[in-house]
Coordinates of N, CA and C and ligand atoms in Angstrom, one line a residue:
X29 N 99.6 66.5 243.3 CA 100.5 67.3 242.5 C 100.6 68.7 243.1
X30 N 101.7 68.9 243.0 CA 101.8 70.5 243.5 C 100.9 71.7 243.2
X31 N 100.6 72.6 243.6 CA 99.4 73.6 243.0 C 100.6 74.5 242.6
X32 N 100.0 75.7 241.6 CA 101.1 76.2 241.0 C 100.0 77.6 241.1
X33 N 100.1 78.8 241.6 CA 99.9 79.8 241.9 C 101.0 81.1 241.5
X34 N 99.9 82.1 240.3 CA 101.0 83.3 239.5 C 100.4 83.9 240.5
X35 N 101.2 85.1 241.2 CA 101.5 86.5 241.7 C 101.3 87.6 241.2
X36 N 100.1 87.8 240.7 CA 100.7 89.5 240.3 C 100.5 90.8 240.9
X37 N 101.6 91.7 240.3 CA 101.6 93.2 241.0 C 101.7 94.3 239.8
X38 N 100.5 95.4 240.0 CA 100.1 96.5 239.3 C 100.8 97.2 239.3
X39 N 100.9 98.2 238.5 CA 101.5 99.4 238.5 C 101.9 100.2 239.9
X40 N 103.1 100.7 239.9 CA 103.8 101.5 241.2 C 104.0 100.5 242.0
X41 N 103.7 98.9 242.1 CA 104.2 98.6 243.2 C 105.6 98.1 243.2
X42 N 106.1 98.5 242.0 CA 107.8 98.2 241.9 C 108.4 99.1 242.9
X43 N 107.7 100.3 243.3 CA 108.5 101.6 244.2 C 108.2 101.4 245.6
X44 N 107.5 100.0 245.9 CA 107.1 100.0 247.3 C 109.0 99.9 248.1
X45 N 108.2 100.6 248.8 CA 109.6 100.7 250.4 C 109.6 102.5 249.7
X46 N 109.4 103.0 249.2 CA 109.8 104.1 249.0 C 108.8 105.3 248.3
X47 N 107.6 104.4 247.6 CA 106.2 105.2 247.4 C 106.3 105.1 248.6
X48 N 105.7 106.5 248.8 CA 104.9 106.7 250.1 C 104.7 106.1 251.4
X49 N 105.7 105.8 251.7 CA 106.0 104.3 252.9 C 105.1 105.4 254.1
X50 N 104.6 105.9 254.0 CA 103.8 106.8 255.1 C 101.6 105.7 254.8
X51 N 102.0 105.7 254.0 CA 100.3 104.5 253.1 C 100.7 103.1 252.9
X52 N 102.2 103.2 252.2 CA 102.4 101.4 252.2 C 102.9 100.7 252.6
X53 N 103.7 101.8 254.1 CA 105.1 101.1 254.6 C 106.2 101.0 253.8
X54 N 107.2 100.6 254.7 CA 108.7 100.7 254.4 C 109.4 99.2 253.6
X55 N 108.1 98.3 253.7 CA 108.9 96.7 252.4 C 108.6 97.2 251.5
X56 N 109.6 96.6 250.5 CA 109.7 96.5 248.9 C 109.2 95.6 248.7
X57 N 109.0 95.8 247.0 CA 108.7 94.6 246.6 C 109.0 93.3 246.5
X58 N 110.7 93.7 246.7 CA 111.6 92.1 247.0 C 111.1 91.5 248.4
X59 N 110.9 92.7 249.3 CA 110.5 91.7 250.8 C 108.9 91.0 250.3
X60 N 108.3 91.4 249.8 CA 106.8 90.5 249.5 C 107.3 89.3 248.6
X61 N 108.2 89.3 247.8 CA 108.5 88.3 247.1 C 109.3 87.3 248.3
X62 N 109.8 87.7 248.9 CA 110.6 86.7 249.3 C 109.9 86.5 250.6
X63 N 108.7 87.0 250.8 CA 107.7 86.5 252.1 C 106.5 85.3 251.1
X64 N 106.3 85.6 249.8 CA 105.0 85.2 249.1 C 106.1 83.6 249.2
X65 N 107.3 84.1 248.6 CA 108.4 82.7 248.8 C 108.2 81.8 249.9
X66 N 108.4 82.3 251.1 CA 108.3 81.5 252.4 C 106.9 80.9 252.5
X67 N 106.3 81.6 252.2 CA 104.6 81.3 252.6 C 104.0 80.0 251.7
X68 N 104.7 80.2 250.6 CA 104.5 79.1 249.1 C 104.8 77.5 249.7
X69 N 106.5 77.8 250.5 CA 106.9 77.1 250.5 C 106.5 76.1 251.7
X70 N 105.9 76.8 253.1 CA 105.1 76.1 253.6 C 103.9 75.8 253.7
X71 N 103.4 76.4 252.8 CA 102.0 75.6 251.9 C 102.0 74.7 251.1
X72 N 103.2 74.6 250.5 CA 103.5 73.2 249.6 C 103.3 73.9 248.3
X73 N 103.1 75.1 248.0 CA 102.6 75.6 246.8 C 104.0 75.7 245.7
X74 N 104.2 75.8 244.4 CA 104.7 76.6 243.9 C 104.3 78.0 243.2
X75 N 105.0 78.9 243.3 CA 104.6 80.2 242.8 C 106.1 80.9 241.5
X76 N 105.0 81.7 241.1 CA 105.9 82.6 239.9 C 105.2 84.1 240.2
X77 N 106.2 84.7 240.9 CA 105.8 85.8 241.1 C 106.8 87.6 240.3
X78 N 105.0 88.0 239.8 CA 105.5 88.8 238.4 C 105.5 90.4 238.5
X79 N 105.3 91.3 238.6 CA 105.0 92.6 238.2 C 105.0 93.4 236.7
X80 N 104.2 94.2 237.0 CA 104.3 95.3 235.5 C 103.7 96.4 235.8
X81 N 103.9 97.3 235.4 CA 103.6 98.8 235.1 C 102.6 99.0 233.8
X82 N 102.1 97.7 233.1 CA 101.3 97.6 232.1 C 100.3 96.8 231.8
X83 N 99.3 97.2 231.6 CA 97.8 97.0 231.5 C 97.6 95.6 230.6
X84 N 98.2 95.7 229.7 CA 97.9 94.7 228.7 C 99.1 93.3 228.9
X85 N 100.2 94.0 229.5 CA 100.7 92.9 229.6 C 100.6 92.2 230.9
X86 N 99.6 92.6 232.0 CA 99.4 91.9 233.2 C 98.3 90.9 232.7
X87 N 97.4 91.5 231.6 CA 96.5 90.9 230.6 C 96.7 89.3 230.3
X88 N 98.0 89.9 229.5 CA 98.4 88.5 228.4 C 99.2 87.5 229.2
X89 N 99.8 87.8 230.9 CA 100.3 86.9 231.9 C 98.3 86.2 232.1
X90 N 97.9 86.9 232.7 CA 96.6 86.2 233.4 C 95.6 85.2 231.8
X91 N 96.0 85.9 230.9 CA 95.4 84.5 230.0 C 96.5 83.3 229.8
X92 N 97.8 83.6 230.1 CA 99.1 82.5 229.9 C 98.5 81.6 231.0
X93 N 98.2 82.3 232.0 CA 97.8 81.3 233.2 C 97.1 79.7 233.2
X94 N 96.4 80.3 232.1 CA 95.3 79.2 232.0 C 96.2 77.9 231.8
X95 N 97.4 78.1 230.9 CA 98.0 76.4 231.0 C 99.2 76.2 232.4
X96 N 98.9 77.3 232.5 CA 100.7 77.8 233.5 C 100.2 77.7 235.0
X97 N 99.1 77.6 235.7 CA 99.2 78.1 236.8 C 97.3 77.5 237.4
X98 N 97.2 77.1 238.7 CA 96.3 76.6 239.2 C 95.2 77.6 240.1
X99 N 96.1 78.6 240.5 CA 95.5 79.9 240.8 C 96.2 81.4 240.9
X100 N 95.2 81.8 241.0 CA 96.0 83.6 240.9 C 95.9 84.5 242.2
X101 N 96.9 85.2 242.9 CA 96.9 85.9 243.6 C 97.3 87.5 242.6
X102 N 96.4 88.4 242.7 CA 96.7 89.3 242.0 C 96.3 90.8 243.0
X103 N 97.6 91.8 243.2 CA 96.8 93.0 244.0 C 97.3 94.2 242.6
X104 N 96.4 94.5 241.6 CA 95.8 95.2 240.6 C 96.3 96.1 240.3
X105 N 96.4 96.9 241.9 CA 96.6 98.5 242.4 C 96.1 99.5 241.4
X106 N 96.7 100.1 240.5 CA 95.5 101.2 240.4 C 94.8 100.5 239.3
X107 N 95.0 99.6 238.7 CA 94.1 99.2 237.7 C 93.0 98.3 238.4
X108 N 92.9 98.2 239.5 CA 92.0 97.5 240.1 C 90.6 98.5 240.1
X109 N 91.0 99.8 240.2 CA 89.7 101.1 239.6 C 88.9 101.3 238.2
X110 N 89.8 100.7 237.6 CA 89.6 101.0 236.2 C 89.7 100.0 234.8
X111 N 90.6 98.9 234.9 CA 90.5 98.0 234.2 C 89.1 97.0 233.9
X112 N 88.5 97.4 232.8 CA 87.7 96.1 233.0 C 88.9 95.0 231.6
X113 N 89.5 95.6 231.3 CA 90.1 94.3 230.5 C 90.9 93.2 231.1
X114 N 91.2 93.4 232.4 CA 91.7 92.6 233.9 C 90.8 92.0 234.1
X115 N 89.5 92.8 234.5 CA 88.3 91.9 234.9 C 87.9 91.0 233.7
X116 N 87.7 91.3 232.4 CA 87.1 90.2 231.6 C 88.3 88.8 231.8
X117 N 89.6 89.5 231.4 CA 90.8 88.5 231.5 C 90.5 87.3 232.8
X118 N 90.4 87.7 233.8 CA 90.1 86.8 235.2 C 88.9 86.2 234.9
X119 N 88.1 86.8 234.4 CA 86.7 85.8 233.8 C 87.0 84.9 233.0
X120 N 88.0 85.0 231.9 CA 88.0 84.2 230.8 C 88.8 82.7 231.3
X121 N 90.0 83.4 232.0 CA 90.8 82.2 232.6 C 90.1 81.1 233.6
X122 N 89.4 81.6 234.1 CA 88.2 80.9 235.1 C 89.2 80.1 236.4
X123 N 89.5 80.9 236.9 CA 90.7 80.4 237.5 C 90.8 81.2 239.3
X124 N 90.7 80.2 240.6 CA 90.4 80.9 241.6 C 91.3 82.0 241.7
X125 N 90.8 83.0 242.0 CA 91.6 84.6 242.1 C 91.2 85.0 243.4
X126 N 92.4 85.1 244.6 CA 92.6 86.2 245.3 C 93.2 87.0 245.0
X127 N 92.3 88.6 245.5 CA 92.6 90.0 245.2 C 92.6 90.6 246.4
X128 N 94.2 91.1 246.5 CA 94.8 91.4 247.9 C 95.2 93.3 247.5
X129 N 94.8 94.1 248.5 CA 95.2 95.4 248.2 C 95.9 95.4 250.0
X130 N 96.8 96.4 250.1 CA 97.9 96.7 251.1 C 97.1 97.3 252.3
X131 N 96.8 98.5 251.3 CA 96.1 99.5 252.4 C 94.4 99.0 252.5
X132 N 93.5 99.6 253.2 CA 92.1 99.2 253.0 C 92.0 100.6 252.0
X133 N 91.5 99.7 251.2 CA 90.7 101.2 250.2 C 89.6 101.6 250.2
X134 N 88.7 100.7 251.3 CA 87.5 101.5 251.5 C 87.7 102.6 252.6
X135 N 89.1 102.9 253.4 CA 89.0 103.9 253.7 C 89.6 105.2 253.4
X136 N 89.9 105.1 252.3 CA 90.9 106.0 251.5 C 90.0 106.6 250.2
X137 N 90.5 107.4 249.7 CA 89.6 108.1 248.3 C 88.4 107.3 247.4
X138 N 87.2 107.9 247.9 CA 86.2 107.1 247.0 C 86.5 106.6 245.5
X139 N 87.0 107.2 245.0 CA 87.4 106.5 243.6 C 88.3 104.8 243.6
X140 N 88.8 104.7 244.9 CA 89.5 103.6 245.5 C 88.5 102.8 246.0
X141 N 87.4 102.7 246.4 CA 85.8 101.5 246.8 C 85.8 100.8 246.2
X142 N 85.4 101.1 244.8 CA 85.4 100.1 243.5 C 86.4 99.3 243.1
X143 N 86.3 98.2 242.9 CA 87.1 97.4 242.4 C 86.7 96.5 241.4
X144 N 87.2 96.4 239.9 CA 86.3 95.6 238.7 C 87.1 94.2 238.8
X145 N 88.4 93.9 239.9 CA 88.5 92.7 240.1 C 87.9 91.9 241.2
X146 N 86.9 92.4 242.0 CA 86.4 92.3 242.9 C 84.9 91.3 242.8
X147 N 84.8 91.7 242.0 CA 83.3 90.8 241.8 C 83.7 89.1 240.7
X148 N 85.5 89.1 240.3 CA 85.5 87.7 239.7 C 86.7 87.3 240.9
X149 N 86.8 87.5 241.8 CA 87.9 87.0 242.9 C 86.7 86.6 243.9
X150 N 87.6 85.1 244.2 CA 86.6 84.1 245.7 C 86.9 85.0 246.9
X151 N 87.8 86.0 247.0 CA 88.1 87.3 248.0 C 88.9 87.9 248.0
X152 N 88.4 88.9 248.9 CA 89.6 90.1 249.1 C 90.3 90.8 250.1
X153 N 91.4 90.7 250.1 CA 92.1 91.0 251.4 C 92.5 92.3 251.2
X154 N 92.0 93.6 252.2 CA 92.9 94.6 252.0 C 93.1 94.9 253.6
X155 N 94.2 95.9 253.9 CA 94.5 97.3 255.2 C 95.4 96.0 256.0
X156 N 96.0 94.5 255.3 CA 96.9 94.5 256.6 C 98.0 94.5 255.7
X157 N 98.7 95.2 255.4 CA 99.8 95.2 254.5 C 100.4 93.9 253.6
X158 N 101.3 93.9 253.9 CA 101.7 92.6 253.2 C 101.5 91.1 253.7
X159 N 101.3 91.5 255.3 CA 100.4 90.2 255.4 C 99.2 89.8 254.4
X160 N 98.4 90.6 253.5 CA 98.0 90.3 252.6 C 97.9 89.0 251.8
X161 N 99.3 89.3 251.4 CA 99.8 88.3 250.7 C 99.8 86.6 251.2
X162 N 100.3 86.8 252.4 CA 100.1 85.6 253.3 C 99.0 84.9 253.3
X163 N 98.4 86.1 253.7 CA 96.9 85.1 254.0 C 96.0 85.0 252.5
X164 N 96.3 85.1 251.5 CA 96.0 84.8 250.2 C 96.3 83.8 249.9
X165 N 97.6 83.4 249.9 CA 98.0 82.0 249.5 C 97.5 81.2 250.6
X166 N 97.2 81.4 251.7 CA 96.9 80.2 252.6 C 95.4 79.8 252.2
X167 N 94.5 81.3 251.6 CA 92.9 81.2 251.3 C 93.0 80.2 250.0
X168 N 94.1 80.4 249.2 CA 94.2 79.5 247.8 C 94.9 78.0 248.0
X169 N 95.9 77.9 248.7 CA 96.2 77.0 249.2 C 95.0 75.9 249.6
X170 N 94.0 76.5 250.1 CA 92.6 75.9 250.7 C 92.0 75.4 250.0
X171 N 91.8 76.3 248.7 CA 90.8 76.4 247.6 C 91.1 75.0 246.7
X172 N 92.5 74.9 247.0 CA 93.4 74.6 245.4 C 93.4 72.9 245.9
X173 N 92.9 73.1 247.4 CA 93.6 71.4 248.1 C 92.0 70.3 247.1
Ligands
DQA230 C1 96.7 99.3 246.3 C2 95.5 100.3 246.4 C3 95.3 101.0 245.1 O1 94.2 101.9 245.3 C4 96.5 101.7 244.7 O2 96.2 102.3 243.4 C5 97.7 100.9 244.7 C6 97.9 99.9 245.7 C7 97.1 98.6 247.6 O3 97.8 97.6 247.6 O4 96.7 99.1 248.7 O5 98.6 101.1 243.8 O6 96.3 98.2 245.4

């Protein structure tokens, strides 16, 4: 049966190609969508890939998961600092989670090290940009066979 893998993206990353394309580069978020697309599609995967600007409702997608989806690629972004209601969420779902960040955050603002999705994710990809993403689904792809 097909594996069915949700996408999600944190806050600000609706402005990628144009936040600070100096830190995140010059793709948008449609070029990651339509790269997570290609990448799905020669993994055999299907994907539903989401964004929000909101805390609770990245929440109520990752508990939907549980009937909807076989794993999670999720990059947090700033709530990846600060949410533990993300992190319990990924706990409760019990569902393999890669957590992919763009830039490396271990080399950027100490407040960016920490990550409370980091300790319920089988890994974490950060500092190659949107290859990221790539290589997440291929790590779940793996997980999921
Ligand atoms: C990010 C890193 C986070 O620290 C930041 O808040 C983001 C994006 C990344 O993809 O590099 O918004 O998750």
């Amino acid at each position: 049966m097909t594996k069915r893998v949700l996408v999600l993206n944190g806050p600000n990353l609706n402005l990628l190609g144009t936040r600070e394309p100096e830190t995140y580069g010059a793709e948008t978020l449609k070029d990651v969508e339509a790269l997570c697309h290609a990448a799905a599609a020669e993994l055999g995967l299907s994907l539903d890939f989401r964004q929000s600007n909101h805390e609770g409702e990245l929440v109520t997608w990752i508990q939907d998961a549980r009937t909807t989806a076989d794993g999670l690629l999720i990059n947090p972004a700033a709530y990846s600092h600060t949410s533990v209601a993300i992190q319990d969420a990924l706990r409760a779902v019990s569902l393999p989670v890669a957590e992919v960040h763009l830039t490396n955050i271990h080399q950027r603002e100490a407040f960016r090290h920490h990550s409370y999705v980091s300790s319920v994710a089988f890994g974490v990809i950060c500092g190659f940009g949107t290859l990221g993403y790539r290589l997440a689904l291929m790590a779940l792809a793996d997980k999921l066979k």
